[in-house]
Amino acid sequence: FDSDNCIASDGWSGAKSLSGTETILDLTSSQTFNLTCTNLVGDSITKSVNVTVLPLPSIAFVSTPNNVYYNDAASLSWSVLNANNCSASGAWGGSKALSGTQSTGSLTSSKTYTLTCSGPGGTASKDITVTVTMPSLPVVSLSSASSIVDYNSATNLNWNVIGDFTTCSASGAWGGSKALSGTQ
């Protein structure tokens, strides 16, 4: 077939030379590429090639709830399509099944959880941030190294204050200004 000109259609377009190579970038769906060549007397022939694009993994990843109070937990749930394997990073880690549920455990600060999944079509990631709301009143922990001591001996008091506060004062059997955390 003695062709004079060629025209591309469907997945590509325009006049094409009688031979050549063209790179098609950013394919996001399967495509058919047609090339119709015509000779001087008007006869034409069309050739087609189908290119299948494998889909990226599709990740549904949620936190219930997204906002928790200090020392509460959230539940992470996920379901993934078009993937062979998943791994966790950020505030969690390890290999993960293609679907599942996992508790964050008690949270004392906001954390970001990342799920990355790979399949025949490539790799995709999704992040979730669980926000921790600090209490409006301080959370005070006060403990003694020993609650029973021998006469005329000592014990250590340990304390920690969490919240939007800057000063503490002691009263009772001890007194004075105290740091937000310490041992005495």
Coordinates of C-alpha atoms in Angstrom, one line a residue:
F1 CA 0.0 0.0 0.0
D2 CA 1.7 3.2 -1.2
S3 CA 0.4 5.8 1.3
D4 CA 0.6 9.5 0.8
N5 CA -0.6 10.8 4.2
C6 CA -1.8 9.5 7.5
I7 CA -4.3 10.9 10.0
A8 CA -4.5 9.9 13.7
S9 CA -7.8 9.6 15.6
D10 CA -9.4 8.5 18.9
G11 CA -6.7 8.5 21.5
W12 CA -4.5 10.9 19.5
S13 CA -5.0 13.3 16.6
G14 CA -3.5 15.2 13.7
A15 CA -1.5 14.4 10.6
K16 CA 1.3 11.9 11.1
S17 CA 4.4 11.1 9.1
L18 CA 4.6 7.8 7.2
S19 CA 6.7 6.3 10.0
G20 CA 7.7 7.5 13.5
T21 CA 7.4 7.2 17.2
E22 CA 5.2 9.3 19.5
T23 CA 5.1 9.2 23.3
I24 CA 1.6 9.5 24.8
L25 CA 1.9 10.9 28.3
D26 CA -0.4 10.9 31.3
L27 CA -2.7 8.0 30.3
T28 CA -5.4 7.7 33.0
S29 CA -7.8 5.4 31.2
S30 CA -7.7 2.7 28.5
Q31 CA -7.5 4.1 25.0
T32 CA -7.8 3.0 21.3
F33 CA -5.3 4.7 18.9
N34 CA -6.3 4.7 15.2
L35 CA -4.1 5.6 12.2
T36 CA -5.8 6.0 8.8
C37 CA -3.4 6.3 5.8
T38 CA -4.6 7.2 2.3
N39 CA -2.8 6.8 -1.0
L40 CA -2.9 9.1 -4.1
V41 CA -5.9 7.4 -5.7
G42 CA -8.0 7.7 -2.5
D43 CA -7.7 4.2 -1.1
S44 CA -7.3 4.1 2.7
I45 CA -6.4 1.6 5.4
T46 CA -6.9 2.0 9.1
K47 CA -4.9 0.2 11.8
S48 CA -5.8 0.3 15.5
V49 CA -4.0 -0.5 18.7
N50 CA -5.6 -0.7 22.2
V51 CA -3.7 0.4 25.3
T52 CA -5.0 -0.8 28.6
V53 CA -4.3 1.4 31.6
L54 CA -4.3 -0.4 34.9
P55 CA -6.1 1.6 37.6
L56 CA -4.2 3.0 40.6
P57 CA -5.2 1.6 44.0
S58 CA -8.4 3.1 45.4
I59 CA -8.1 3.8 49.1
A60 CA -11.1 4.5 51.4
F61 CA -9.6 5.5 54.7
V62 CA -11.5 7.1 57.6
S63 CA -11.1 7.9 61.3
T64 CA -14.1 7.7 63.7
P65 CA -14.1 10.3 65.1
N66 CA -11.6 12.7 63.5
N67 CA -11.4 14.8 66.7
V68 CA -10.9 13.2 70.1
Y69 CA -10.4 14.6 73.6
Y70 CA -7.1 14.2 75.4
N71 CA -6.4 10.5 76.3
D72 CA -9.3 9.2 74.1
A73 CA -8.9 6.9 71.1
A74 CA -10.2 6.9 67.5
S75 CA -10.9 4.0 65.3
L76 CA -9.2 3.8 61.9
S77 CA -11.0 1.9 59.1
W78 CA -9.8 1.2 55.5
S79 CA -10.8 -0.6 52.4
V80 CA -8.6 -0.8 49.3
L81 CA -9.3 -1.9 45.7
N82 CA -6.8 -2.6 42.9
A83 CA -3.9 -3.3 45.2
N84 CA -1.8 -6.2 46.2
N85 CA -0.3 -4.9 49.5
C86 CA -0.5 -2.0 51.9
S87 CA 1.8 -0.5 54.5
A88 CA 1.4 2.0 57.3
S89 CA 3.6 5.0 58.2
G90 CA 3.4 8.1 60.2
A91 CA 1.9 7.5 63.6
W92 CA 1.5 3.8 62.9
G93 CA 3.5 1.2 61.0
G94 CA 3.8 -2.2 59.5
S95 CA 2.1 -4.2 56.8
K96 CA -1.7 -3.8 56.6
A97 CA -4.4 -6.0 55.1
L98 CA -6.4 -4.6 52.2
S99 CA -9.2 -3.9 54.6
G100 CA -9.4 -3.6 58.4
T101 CA -10.0 -1.6 61.5
Q102 CA -7.5 -0.5 64.2
S103 CA -7.7 1.6 67.3
T104 CA -5.2 4.5 67.6
G105 CA -4.9 3.8 71.3
S106 CA -5.0 6.7 73.8
L107 CA -3.9 9.9 72.2
T108 CA -2.2 12.9 74.0
S109 CA -1.4 14.9 70.8
S110 CA -2.7 15.1 67.2
K111 CA -1.3 12.3 65.0
T112 CA -1.2 11.7 61.2
Y113 CA -1.7 8.2 59.9
T114 CA -0.6 7.3 56.3
L115 CA -1.7 4.2 54.3
T116 CA 0.3 3.5 51.1
C117 CA -0.9 0.7 48.8
S118 CA 0.6 -0.8 45.7
G119 CA -0.9 -2.7 42.8
P120 CA -0.4 -3.5 39.1
G121 CA -1.4 0.1 38.2
G122 CA 1.0 1.8 40.6
T123 CA 1.1 3.2 44.2
A124 CA -1.3 5.5 46.0
S125 CA -1.3 7.0 49.5
K126 CA -3.9 8.5 51.8
D127 CA -3.4 10.4 55.1
I128 CA -5.7 11.0 58.0
T129 CA -5.0 13.4 60.9
V130 CA -6.7 12.7 64.2
T131 CA -6.9 16.0 66.1
V132 CA -6.6 15.9 69.9
T133 CA -8.5 18.6 71.9
M134 CA -6.7 19.5 75.1
P135 CA -9.0 19.8 78.1
S136 CA -10.0 23.3 79.3
L137 CA -9.2 22.3 82.8
P138 CA -5.8 20.9 83.7
V139 CA -5.2 17.2 83.9
V140 CA -3.2 16.7 87.0
S141 CA -1.5 13.5 87.9
L142 CA 0.1 13.2 91.4
S143 CA 1.5 10.0 92.8
S144 CA 3.8 8.8 95.6
A145 CA 6.6 6.4 95.0
S146 CA 5.3 4.5 98.0
S147 CA 2.0 5.0 99.8
I148 CA 3.4 3.3 103.0
V149 CA 6.7 4.4 104.5
D150 CA 8.5 3.6 107.8
Y151 CA 8.4 6.2 110.5
N152 CA 10.9 9.1 109.9
S153 CA 11.7 8.0 106.3
A154 CA 10.8 9.6 102.9
T155 CA 9.0 9.0 99.7
N156 CA 9.1 10.8 96.3
L157 CA 6.1 12.7 95.0
N158 CA 5.8 12.7 91.2
W159 CA 3.4 15.1 89.4
N160 CA 2.6 16.2 85.9
V161 CA 0.1 18.8 84.7
I162 CA -1.3 18.8 81.2
G163 CA -3.3 21.7 79.8
D164 CA -3.0 25.4 79.0
F165 CA -1.6 26.4 82.4
T166 CA 1.7 28.1 83.4
T167 CA 1.9 27.8 87.3
C168 CA 1.1 25.4 90.0
S169 CA 1.1 25.7 93.8
A170 CA 1.3 23.0 96.5
S171 CA -0.7 22.9 99.8
G172 CA -1.3 20.5 102.6
A173 CA 1.8 18.8 103.9
W174 CA 3.9 20.6 101.4
G175 CA 3.7 24.0 99.9
G176 CA 5.1 26.6 97.5
S177 CA 5.2 27.2 93.8
K178 CA 5.8 24.1 91.7
A179 CA 6.8 23.5 88.0
L180 CA 4.2 21.8 85.7
S181 CA 6.0 18.5 86.2
G182 CA 8.6 17.2 88.7
T183 CA 9.6 15.0 91.5
Q184 CA 10.2 16.0 95.1

